[in-house]
Tab-separated table of C-alpha atoms and ligand atoms in Angstrom:
chain	number	residue	atom	x	y	z
A	807	MET	CA	-16.979	19.447	-13.586
A	808	ALA	CA	-13.682	18.829	-11.419
A	809	TYR	CA	-10.618	19.262	-13.609
A	810	GLU	CA	-8.921	15.578	-13.871
A	811	PRO	CA	-5.274	14.352	-15.371
A	812	LEU	CA	-7.199	11.758	-16.134
A	813	SER	CA	-7.955	9.641	-20.350
A	814	ASP	CA	-11.340	9.160	-21.787
A	815	GLU	CA	-10.004	4.916	-20.592
A	816	GLN	CA	-9.072	6.151	-17.705
A	817	ARG	CA	-12.324	7.839	-16.337
A	818	GLU	CA	-14.168	5.094	-17.959
A	819	ILE	CA	-12.636	2.200	-16.200
A	820	ARG	CA	-12.781	4.723	-12.310
A	821	ASP	CA	-16.097	4.668	-13.270
A	822	LEU	CA	-16.741	1.834	-13.626
A	823	ILE	CA	-14.285	0.463	-9.832
A	824	ARG	CA	-16.625	3.225	-8.183
A	825	THR	CA	-19.822	1.678	-8.988
A	826	LEU	CA	-19.164	-1.603	-8.420
A	827	ALA	CA	-16.908	0.446	-4.149
A	828	ARG	CA	-20.331	1.781	-4.439
A	829	GLU	CA	-22.101	-1.117	-5.060
A	830	ARG	CA	-20.224	-4.332	-4.062
A	831	ILE	CA	-17.577	-3.487	-1.126
A	832	ALA	CA	-19.158	-0.394	0.570
A	833	PRO	CA	-21.662	-3.713	1.945
A	834	ARG	CA	-19.173	-5.652	3.049
A	835	ALA	CA	-16.996	-2.967	5.265
A	836	ALA	CA	-18.314	-2.514	7.794
A	837	GLU	CA	-18.544	-6.677	8.071
A	838	ILE	CA	-14.552	-7.157	6.968
A	839	ASP	CA	-13.652	-4.149	9.672
A	840	GLU	CA	-16.098	-5.753	12.361
A	841	GLN	CA	-14.850	-9.938	11.613
A	842	GLY	CA	-11.740	-9.247	11.017
A	843	GLU	CA	-11.417	-12.078	8.418
A	844	PHE	CA	-9.614	-11.787	5.294
A	845	PRO	CA	-11.895	-10.704	2.618
A	846	TRP	CA	-11.649	-14.086	0.068
A	847	ASP	CA	-15.880	-12.277	-1.594
A	848	MET	CA	-13.818	-8.866	-1.916
A	849	VAL	CA	-10.831	-11.082	-2.982
A	850	GLU	CA	-13.300	-13.248	-5.819
A	851	LEU	CA	-14.770	-9.992	-6.686
A	852	PHE	CA	-11.882	-8.666	-8.258
A	853	ARG	CA	-10.488	-11.188	-9.950
A	854	GLU	CA	-14.171	-11.431	-11.691
A	855	HIS	CA	-13.669	-8.257	-13.076
A	856	GLU	CA	-9.924	-7.927	-13.787
A	857	ILE	CA	-8.722	-5.454	-11.184
A	858	LEU	CA	-5.591	-7.805	-10.148
A	859	GLY	CA	-4.959	-7.008	-13.601
A	860	LEU	CA	-4.401	-4.125	-13.225
A	861	PRO	CA	-0.646	-3.343	-11.960
A	862	PHE	CA	0.524	-5.723	-15.022
A	863	GLU	CA	1.428	-5.648	-18.187
A	864	GLU	CA	-0.505	-6.374	-20.846
A	865	ARG	CA	2.208	-9.658	-22.391
A	866	PHE	CA	2.258	-11.132	-18.668
A	867	GLY	CA	-2.175	-11.698	-18.349
A	868	GLY	CA	-1.978	-7.503	-17.471
A	869	THR	CA	-4.496	-4.387	-17.991
A	870	GLY	CA	-1.358	-3.235	-20.050
A	871	THR	CA	-3.340	0.492	-17.616
A	872	GLY	CA	-0.018	1.557	-15.734
A	873	ALA	CA	0.768	3.045	-12.715
A	874	LEU	CA	-2.111	6.052	-12.708
A	875	MET	CA	-4.773	3.459	-13.275
A	876	VAL	CA	-3.248	1.838	-9.985
A	877	LEU	CA	-3.521	4.404	-7.809
A	878	VAL	CA	-6.677	5.977	-9.074
A	879	ALA	CA	-8.065	2.464	-8.647
A	880	ILE	CA	-6.517	2.158	-4.804
A	881	GLU	CA	-8.381	5.266	-4.191
A	882	GLU	CA	-11.673	4.645	-5.265
A	883	ILE	CA	-11.834	1.371	-3.254
A	884	SER	CA	-10.321	2.909	-0.349
A	885	LYS	CA	-13.087	5.890	0.286
A	886	VAL	CA	-15.487	2.779	1.121
A	887	CYS	CA	-12.787	-0.128	2.726
A	888	ALA	CA	-9.410	0.513	3.425
A	889	THR	CA	-8.720	-3.964	3.840
A	890	THR	CA	-10.766	-3.969	0.260
A	891	GLY	CA	-7.794	-0.966	-0.977
A	892	LEU	CA	-5.269	-2.494	0.400
A	893	ILE	CA	-5.454	-5.651	-1.884
A	894	LEU	CA	-4.850	-4.922	-4.773
A	895	ALA	CA	-1.977	-2.051	-2.973
A	896	LEU	CA	-0.358	-5.437	-2.109
A	897	GLN	CA	-0.798	-6.750	-5.515
A	898	GLU	CA	1.818	-4.526	-6.827
A	899	LEU	CA	3.416	-3.442	-3.868
A	900	GLY	CA	4.147	-8.021	-3.400
A	901	ALA	CA	5.356	-7.777	-7.655
A	902	LEU	CA	7.122	-5.336	-8.126
A	903	ALA	CA	10.523	-7.765	-8.023
A	904	ILE	CA	9.135	-9.307	-9.956
A	905	LYS	CA	8.403	-6.662	-12.116
A	906	ASN	CA	12.095	-5.131	-11.799
A	907	ASP	CA	14.331	-6.136	-10.740
A	908	GLY	CA	13.409	-9.792	-12.254
A	909	SER	CA	15.698	-12.211	-15.313
A	910	ASP	CA	12.191	-12.790	-17.909
A	911	GLU	CA	11.613	-16.674	-17.147
A	912	GLN	CA	10.948	-14.413	-13.328
A	913	LYS	CA	8.536	-12.861	-14.836
A	914	GLU	CA	6.970	-15.234	-16.722
A	915	ARG	CA	6.406	-17.581	-14.137
A	916	TRP	CA	5.252	-15.424	-11.116
A	917	LEU	CA	3.815	-12.571	-13.053
A	918	PRO	CA	0.240	-13.960	-15.078
A	919	ARG	CA	-0.181	-15.876	-11.698
A	920	LEU	CA	-0.034	-12.403	-10.289
A	921	ALA	CA	-2.558	-10.377	-12.645
A	922	SER	CA	-4.430	-12.991	-13.218
A	923	GLY	CA	-5.425	-13.094	-9.122
A	924	GLU	CA	-4.921	-17.150	-9.143
A	925	TRP	CA	-1.873	-15.908	-6.327
A	926	LEU	CA	-2.079	-12.866	-3.801
A	927	PRO	CA	1.784	-12.019	-3.275
A	928	ALA	CA	3.757	-10.497	0.389
A	929	TYR	CA	7.102	-7.994	0.613
A	930	ALA	CA	8.733	-9.507	3.437
A	931	LEU	CA	11.230	-7.237	5.161
A	932	THR	CA	10.672	-6.862	8.640
A	933	GLU	CA	11.699	-8.173	11.235
A	934	PRO	CA	11.268	-8.124	15.119
A	935	GLY	CA	15.372	-6.543	15.597
A	936	SER	CA	15.242	-4.243	11.932
A	937	GLY	CA	12.254	-2.541	11.169
A	938	SER	CA	12.533	1.229	9.907
A	939	ASP	CA	16.496	-0.057	10.276
A	940	SER	CA	15.694	-2.868	7.330
A	941	ALA	CA	20.024	-3.453	7.092
A	942	ALA	CA	19.593	-4.704	10.882
A	943	MET	CA	17.728	-7.393	10.051
A	944	ARG	CA	18.884	-11.385	10.696
A	945	THR	CA	17.741	-13.518	7.684
A	946	GLU	CA	20.465	-15.787	5.694
A	947	ALA	CA	20.517	-17.510	2.928
A	948	ARG	CA	22.594	-20.517	2.804
A	949	ARG	CA	24.147	-21.011	-0.700
A	950	ASP	CA	24.382	-25.046	-0.998
A	951	GLY	CA	24.821	-26.536	-4.807
A	952	GLU	CA	21.751	-25.268	-6.495
A	953	GLU	CA	19.226	-23.957	-4.115
A	954	TYR	CA	19.626	-22.337	-1.259
A	955	LEU	CA	18.223	-22.153	3.273
A	956	LEU	CA	16.487	-19.426	5.124
A	957	ASP	CA	17.351	-19.134	8.403
A	958	GLY	CA	15.203	-16.733	10.379
A	959	SER	CA	11.944	-15.222	10.691
A	960	LYS	CA	9.590	-11.723	9.469
A	961	ARG	CA	6.935	-10.377	11.385
A	962	PHE	CA	3.953	-7.809	10.091
A	963	ILE	CA	3.852	-9.304	7.336
A	964	THR	CA	1.253	-7.774	5.490
A	965	ASN	CA	-0.971	-11.270	2.936
A	966	ALA	CA	0.757	-13.343	5.723
A	967	GLY	CA	-1.117	-16.828	5.030
A	968	VAL	CA	-3.421	-16.074	2.578
A	969	ALA	CA	-0.029	-15.095	-0.220
A	970	GLY	CA	1.120	-17.782	-2.751
A	971	LEU	CA	3.741	-16.279	-3.012
A	972	TYR	CA	6.999	-14.288	-1.014
A	973	VAL	CA	9.535	-11.794	-1.937
A	974	VAL	CA	12.076	-11.957	1.052
A	975	PHE	CA	15.450	-10.313	1.731
A	976	ALA	CA	18.004	-11.810	3.548
A	977	LYS	CA	21.652	-12.041	5.175
A	978	THR	CA	23.871	-13.995	2.106
A	979	ASP	CA	26.907	-12.477	3.551
A	980	PRO	CA	25.665	-11.578	7.603
A	981	ASN	CA	29.242	-9.235	7.592
A	982	GLY	CA	28.122	-7.006	4.434
A	983	GLY	CA	25.816	-5.036	5.712
A	984	HIS	CA	23.810	-3.474	2.496
A	985	ALA	CA	25.726	-4.595	0.223
A	986	GLY	CA	25.419	-8.273	2.009
A	987	ILE	CA	21.229	-8.557	1.741
A	988	SER	CA	19.308	-10.625	-1.244
A	989	ALA	CA	16.205	-10.500	-2.732
A	990	PHE	CA	14.749	-14.054	-3.391
A	991	VAL	CA	10.407	-15.264	-4.200
A	992	VAL	CA	9.290	-18.480	-1.663
A	993	GLU	CA	7.051	-19.681	-3.063
A	994	ALA	CA	4.341	-20.495	0.227
A	995	ASP	CA	4.487	-24.333	-0.367
A	996	ALA	CA	8.809	-24.659	-0.224
A	997	PRO	CA	9.867	-27.444	2.888
A	998	GLY	CA	10.994	-25.051	6.265
A	999	PHE	CA	8.690	-22.001	5.267
A	1000	GLU	CA	5.738	-21.990	8.100
A	1001	VAL	CA	3.345	-18.846	8.899
A	1002	GLY	CA	2.513	-17.544	12.237
A	1003	ARG	CA	0.500	-15.628	14.204
A	1004	ILE	CA	-2.137	-13.695	12.417
A	1005	GLU	CA	-2.251	-9.980	14.827
A	1006	PRO	CA	-5.341	-8.388	15.910
A	1007	LYS	CA	-5.364	-5.224	15.451
A	1008	MET	CA	-6.083	-1.232	15.588
A	1009	GLY	CA	-7.483	-0.772	11.680
A	1010	ILE	CA	-7.217	-2.699	8.315
A	1011	LYS	CA	-8.587	-6.010	10.279
A	1012	GLY	CA	-9.666	-7.685	7.612
A	1013	SER	CA	-5.361	-7.516	6.115
A	1014	THR	CA	-4.042	-9.993	7.782
A	1015	THR	CA	-0.155	-9.092	9.171
A	1016	GLY	CA	1.551	-11.720	10.597
A	1017	GLU	CA	5.032	-13.470	10.957
A	1018	VAL	CA	6.991	-15.683	8.583
A	1019	PHE	CA	9.961	-18.218	9.948
A	1020	PHE	CA	12.171	-20.643	7.351
A	1021	ASN	CA	13.821	-23.520	8.935
A	1022	GLU	CA	16.329	-24.306	7.077
A	1023	CYS	CA	13.441	-23.232	4.055
A	1024	ARG	CA	14.968	-25.010	0.436
A	1025	ILE	CA	14.358	-22.346	-1.923
A	1026	PRO	CA	16.086	-23.897	-6.080
A	1027	ALA	CA	18.776	-20.795	-6.128
A	1028	GLU	CA	17.261	-19.890	-9.202
A	1029	ASN	CA	14.536	-18.001	-7.147
A	1030	ARG	CA	17.351	-15.768	-6.809
A	1031	LEU	CA	16.477	-12.083	-8.133
A	1032	GLY	CA	18.797	-9.733	-9.292
A	1033	ASP	CA	22.451	-10.731	-8.136
A	1034	GLU	CA	23.741	-11.833	-4.458
A	1035	GLY	CA	24.426	-8.475	-3.021
A	1036	ASP	CA	21.438	-6.803	-4.685
A	1037	GLY	CA	19.172	-6.800	-2.833
A	1038	PHE	CA	18.671	-3.633	-0.797
A	1039	LYS	CA	18.387	-1.605	-3.770
A	1040	VAL	CA	16.058	-4.043	-4.689
A	1041	ALA	CA	13.860	-3.470	-1.759
A	1042	MET	CA	14.301	-0.031	-1.611
A	1043	ARG	CA	13.350	0.358	-6.014
A	1044	VAL	CA	10.291	-1.296	-4.883
A	1045	LEU	CA	8.860	1.407	-1.987
A	1046	ASP	CA	10.069	3.964	-4.765
A	1047	ARG	CA	7.198	2.960	-6.430
A	1048	SER	CA	5.008	1.089	-4.053
A	1049	ARG	CA	4.667	3.802	-1.472
A	1050	PRO	CA	2.841	5.968	-3.292
A	1051	GLY	CA	-0.127	3.078	-3.488
A	1052	ILE	CA	-0.523	3.686	-0.136
A	1053	ALA	CA	-0.630	7.102	-0.759
A	1054	ALA	CA	-3.750	6.397	-2.714
A	1055	GLN	CA	-5.295	3.637	0.091
A	1056	ALA	CA	-4.421	7.065	2.523
A	1057	LEU	CA	-6.559	9.827	-0.356
A	1058	GLY	CA	-9.374	7.440	-1.102
A	1059	ILE	CA	-9.745	7.264	3.551
A	1060	ALA	CA	-8.814	11.054	3.792
A	1061	GLN	CA	-11.879	11.665	1.044
A	1062	GLY	CA	-14.395	8.683	2.368
A	1063	ALA	CA	-14.553	10.350	5.734
A	1064	THR	CA	-14.827	14.021	3.796
A	1065	ASP	CA	-17.961	13.083	1.787
A	1066	TYR	CA	-19.418	11.215	4.191
A	1067	ALA	CA	-19.127	14.359	7.297
A	1068	LEU	CA	-20.427	16.870	4.407
A	1069	GLU	CA	-23.100	14.560	3.995
A	1070	TYR	CA	-24.050	14.957	7.753
A	1071	ALA	CA	-23.210	17.557	7.870
A	1072	LYS	CA	-25.894	18.986	5.640
A	1073	SER	CA	-29.059	16.865	7.560
A	1074	ARG	CA	-27.979	17.428	11.107
A	1075	GLU	CA	-29.666	20.592	12.634
A	1076	THR	CA	-28.044	22.436	15.739
A	1077	MET	CA	-29.422	25.738	16.684
A	1078	GLY	CA	-32.119	26.015	13.785
A	1079	LYS	CA	-29.660	25.426	10.849
A	1080	PRO	CA	-27.720	22.361	9.291
A	1081	ILE	CA	-24.341	22.383	10.897
A	1082	ALA	CA	-22.611	22.675	7.941
A	1083	GLU	CA	-23.969	26.090	7.862
A	1084	HIS	CA	-22.218	26.604	11.267
A	1085	GLN	CA	-19.069	28.711	10.235
A	1086	LEU	CA	-16.531	26.298	12.439
A	1087	ILE	CA	-18.039	23.500	10.674
A	1088	ALA	CA	-17.755	25.002	7.667
A	1089	ALA	CA	-14.176	26.004	7.387
A	1090	LYS	CA	-13.089	22.191	8.381
A	1091	LEU	CA	-15.401	21.025	5.208
A	1092	ALA	CA	-13.027	23.239	3.314
A	1093	ASP	CA	-9.735	22.588	4.936
A	1094	MET	CA	-10.548	18.540	4.392
A	1095	GLU	CA	-11.513	19.400	1.162
A	1096	THR	CA	-9.066	21.543	0.642
A	1097	ARG	CA	-6.064	18.891	2.096
A	1098	CYS	CA	-7.562	15.502	-0.651
A	1099	GLU	CA	-7.510	17.810	-2.882
A	1100	ALA	CA	-3.837	18.781	-2.835
A	1101	ALA	CA	-2.606	15.636	-2.420
A	1102	ARG	CA	-4.847	14.407	-4.814
A	1103	GLY	CA	-2.899	16.746	-7.405
A	1104	LEU	CA	0.944	14.882	-5.739
A	1105	LEU	CA	-0.157	11.510	-6.380
A	1106	TYR	CA	-1.321	11.456	-9.981
A	1107	LYS	CA	1.855	13.311	-9.906
A	1108	VAL	CA	4.120	10.801	-9.629
A	1109	GLY	CA	1.715	8.380	-11.029
A	1110	MET	CA	2.467	10.055	-14.467
A	1111	ALA	CA	6.080	10.525	-13.750
A	1112	ILE	CA	5.926	6.615	-13.184
A	1113	ASP	CA	3.711	6.239	-16.616
A	1114	GLU	CA	6.863	8.553	-18.468
A	1115	GLY	CA	8.706	6.244	-17.475
A	1116	VAL	CA	11.094	9.341	-14.521
A	1117	GLU	CA	13.736	8.438	-12.593
A	1118	PRO	CA	14.375	9.031	-9.544
A	1119	LEU	CA	10.966	9.026	-7.590
A	1120	THR	CA	12.383	8.659	-4.710
A	1121	LYS	CA	11.533	11.833	-3.280
A	1122	LEU	CA	8.644	12.702	-5.105
A	1123	SER	CA	7.402	9.021	-3.563
A	1124	ALA	CA	7.951	10.034	-0.295
A	1125	MET	CA	6.571	13.336	-0.390
A	1126	ALA	CA	3.384	11.552	-1.807
A	1127	LYS	CA	3.322	9.178	1.086
A	1128	LEU	CA	3.767	11.916	3.776
A	1129	PHE	CA	1.081	14.120	3.028
A	1130	CYS	CA	-1.360	12.021	1.980
A	1131	GLY	CA	-1.113	10.126	5.354
A	1132	ASP	CA	-0.658	12.811	7.345
A	1133	THR	CA	-3.414	14.164	5.350
A	1134	ALA	CA	-5.590	10.711	5.777
A	1135	MET	CA	-4.965	10.951	9.710
A	1136	ASP	CA	-5.727	14.637	10.625
A	1137	VAL	CA	-8.463	14.564	8.147
A	1138	THR	CA	-10.582	11.020	9.722
A	1139	THR	CA	-10.223	13.274	13.262
A	1140	GLU	CA	-12.073	15.851	11.916
A	1141	ALA	CA	-14.706	13.945	10.562
A	1142	VAL	CA	-15.335	12.334	13.725
A	1143	GLN	CA	-15.941	15.336	14.971
A	1144	ILE	CA	-17.973	16.683	12.634
A	1145	LEU	CA	-20.278	13.449	12.535
A	1146	GLY	CA	-20.318	14.196	17.115
A	1147	GLY	CA	-21.168	11.735	19.480
A	1148	TYR	CA	-21.830	10.212	17.006
A	1149	GLY	CA	-18.894	10.090	14.759
A	1150	TYR	CA	-17.110	7.650	18.178
A	1151	MET	CA	-19.472	5.355	17.500
A	1152	LYS	CA	-18.621	2.183	15.359
A	1153	GLU	CA	-22.688	2.676	13.848
A	1154	TYR	CA	-20.845	5.281	11.657
A	1155	PRO	CA	-18.292	4.356	8.885
A	1156	VAL	CA	-15.965	6.888	10.172
A	1157	GLU	CA	-14.476	5.494	13.066
A	1158	ARG	CA	-13.236	2.771	11.127
A	1159	MET	CA	-12.027	5.567	8.484
A	1160	MET	CA	-10.255	6.779	11.108
A	1161	ARG	CA	-8.712	3.829	12.510
A	1162	ASP	CA	-8.128	2.537	9.308
A	1163	ALA	CA	-5.975	5.852	8.685
A	1164	LYS	CA	-3.409	5.451	10.611
A	1165	ILE	CA	-1.291	2.421	9.573
A	1166	THR	CA	-0.139	4.709	6.216
A	1167	GLN	CA	1.448	7.190	8.541
A	1168	ILE	CA	3.338	3.730	9.940
A	1169	TYR	CA	3.931	0.724	6.980
A	1170	GLU	CA	6.366	1.181	3.862
A	1171	GLY	CA	8.773	3.519	5.799
A	1172	THR	CA	6.922	5.846	9.194
A	1173	GLN	CA	6.632	9.507	8.595
A	1174	GLU	CA	9.311	9.729	10.295
A	1175	ILE	CA	11.401	8.132	7.719
A	1176	GLN	CA	9.750	10.027	4.607
A	1177	ARG	CA	10.541	13.131	6.354
A	1178	LEU	CA	14.369	11.808	6.404
A	1179	VAL	CA	14.546	10.706	2.363
A	1180	ILE	CA	13.015	13.390	1.467
A	1181	ALA	CA	15.812	15.905	2.991
A	1182	ARG	CA	18.235	13.499	2.272
A	1183	GLU	CA	17.699	13.866	-1.346
A	1184	MET	CA	17.075	17.952	-1.114
A	1185	VAL	CA	20.366	17.939	0.046
A	1186	ARG	CA	21.363	16.387	-2.604
A	1187	GLU	CA	19.699	17.968	-4.981
A	1188	ALA	CA	22.050	20.932	-6.469
A	1189	ARG	CA	19.994	24.189	-5.907
A	1190	THR	CA	22.842	27.227	-6.515
A	1191	SER	CA	20.388	28.529	-9.369
A	1192	ALA	CA	17.829	28.863	-7.099
A	1193	LEU	CA	19.912	31.388	-4.565
A	1194	ALA	CA	21.651	33.060	-7.722
A	1195	GLY	CA	22.233	36.927	-7.182
A	1196	VAL	CA	21.019	36.075	-2.739
A	1197	ALA	CA	23.248	37.691	-1.160
B	1650	FAD	C1	-0.487	-3.661	9.736
B	1650	FAD	C2	1.319	-3.154	9.458
B	1650	FAD	C3	0.916	-3.542	8.184
B	1650	FAD	C4	2.535	-4.324	7.837
B	1650	FAD	N1	3.326	-4.538	6.584
B	1650	FAD	C5	4.246	-5.549	6.271
B	1650	FAD	C6	4.969	-5.345	4.738
B	1650	FAD	O1	3.713	-5.982	4.397
B	1650	FAD	N2	5.700	-6.177	5.256
B	1650	FAD	C7	7.215	-5.882	5.319
B	1650	FAD	O2	8.408	-5.984	5.277
B	1650	FAD	N3	7.426	-5.045	6.917
B	1650	FAD	C8	5.222	-5.103	6.675
B	1650	FAD	N4	5.972	-3.808	7.684
B	1650	FAD	C9	5.903	-2.792	8.893
B	1650	FAD	C10	6.272	-1.656	9.172
B	1650	FAD	O3	6.875	-1.895	7.150
B	1650	FAD	C11	7.199	-1.252	10.362
B	1650	FAD	O4	6.597	-1.231	10.745
B	1650	FAD	C12	7.434	0.366	9.776
B	1650	FAD	O5	8.805	0.390	8.906
B	1650	FAD	C13	8.445	0.869	11.835
B	1650	FAD	O6	9.167	-0.496	12.068
B	1650	FAD	P1	9.155	-0.769	13.528
B	1650	FAD	O7	8.203	-1.092	13.781
B	1650	FAD	O8	10.299	-2.098	12.832
B	1650	FAD	O9	9.319	0.270	14.042
B	1650	FAD	P2	10.484	1.304	14.322
B	1650	FAD	O10	11.849	0.918	13.494
B	1650	FAD	O11	10.622	0.474	15.578
B	1650	FAD	O12	10.523	2.341	14.469
B	1650	FAD	C14	10.177	3.396	15.931
B	1650	FAD	C15	9.180	5.025	16.174
B	1650	FAD	O13	11.156	5.255	15.841
B	1650	FAD	C16	11.628	5.845	14.316
B	1650	FAD	N5	12.485	6.541	14.553
B	1650	FAD	C17	13.285	4.914	13.683
B	1650	FAD	N6	13.578	5.352	13.135
B	1650	FAD	C18	14.226	7.116	13.464
B	1650	FAD	C19	15.454	7.642	12.361
B	1650	FAD	N7	16.291	6.741	12.199
B	1650	FAD	N8	14.556	9.230	12.921
B	1650	FAD	C20	13.467	9.442	13.093
B	1650	FAD	N9	12.389	8.512	13.606
B	1650	FAD	C21	12.790	7.458	13.416
B	1650	FAD	C22	10.192	4.935	13.459
B	1650	FAD	O14	9.625	6.388	12.862
B	1650	FAD	C23	8.600	4.715	14.601
B	1650	FAD	O15	8.534	6.268	15.111
B	1650	FAD	C24	3.904	-3.644	8.087
B	1650	FAD	C25	3.429	-3.032	9.973
B	1650	FAD	C26	2.351	-3.100	10.339
B	1650	FAD	C27	2.147	-2.358	11.326
């Protein structure tokens, strides 16, 4: 039996989710991709089985089962459907700013609705002119008595149009650079809030990615998370915790593609034997499996670090996102190759998996940005002891 650093309880939950994924989610995956419509039936399934409660503490109605469990769950679901895996990853991403930086009142107001799955959240940082360079954002928030007025727009927002609340970053001091940014919760029915175009895209087609507008959007001042000027730190703290969720999605896609390619290679015969017995194909399978296992080691290490309260997570979390994302892209490309011409056809799931894999190298910070973050943290680390005695 494979070694897994999971407790009996975690294994039990994992197995339940694995069964749900196989029996209820996998049969819908191709349809969700084909139709490109948000899969509310999957949200309903999650609600029924308390899956959206996984990222939350029991006092807010969640399962209180910790961060590693969330990652394992996203991995299991993404093995069969990356769009559906993303729904759980987003429940965490959209809630993290409230979990990390919300007051007790704010947590009590919003977290139970997210834990039950009554509301889906969104995290709105990116703008048309600011993606990697998020501090270049132009959306502004102006204090008006006991309220704020937000003006501007956000682009490429996951869950646009389906979320009940949006965590929005805006400049309260337009000339203040990073220190001029503040974080807010905007509920979907706030006056002046509007959802724009939902983008057609390459993969994760059932997930909505859209523009949102704030036209003198009026929200209560008590919806600000943290102090004025804290927003950039709030946003980065979220990413440190949420990048592993995308890494888990990536690993799930990679393992799903490996498993499918393996089964195919055992049954497809050329030159008198299964292609799995041709050395060039066997080598591909071995490399795919090894990369997935290495990615899992890094990912679970982050999950355990979060559960043990280790700080800072910046470097480890960026490494997991980088390695798992690149693994997903490389492994799914090889899976398509193993299936030959059939791999290129929509009839086989590896075609979808390869398209779905690509996004894991782009969102929540591109792979280039992960490398910059990792190298920056390395430069900051004191490693003189490692060089002792080196001439
Ligand atoms: C499907 C999808 C869902 C998304 N969901 C969300 C969401 O829910 N919330 C949200 O806020 N955002 C979301 N995004 C936005 C996403 O995080 C950004 O697209 C991403 O961060 C890159 O920003 P950009 O597209 O503006 O690219 P740019 O920042 O313009 O980058 C273009 C290229 O230049 C490279 N680059 C940029 N700066 C540097 C540098 N300093 N050094 C080296 N290379 C660099 C990048 O790596 C990239 O290859 C989503 C995007 C997509 C496609």
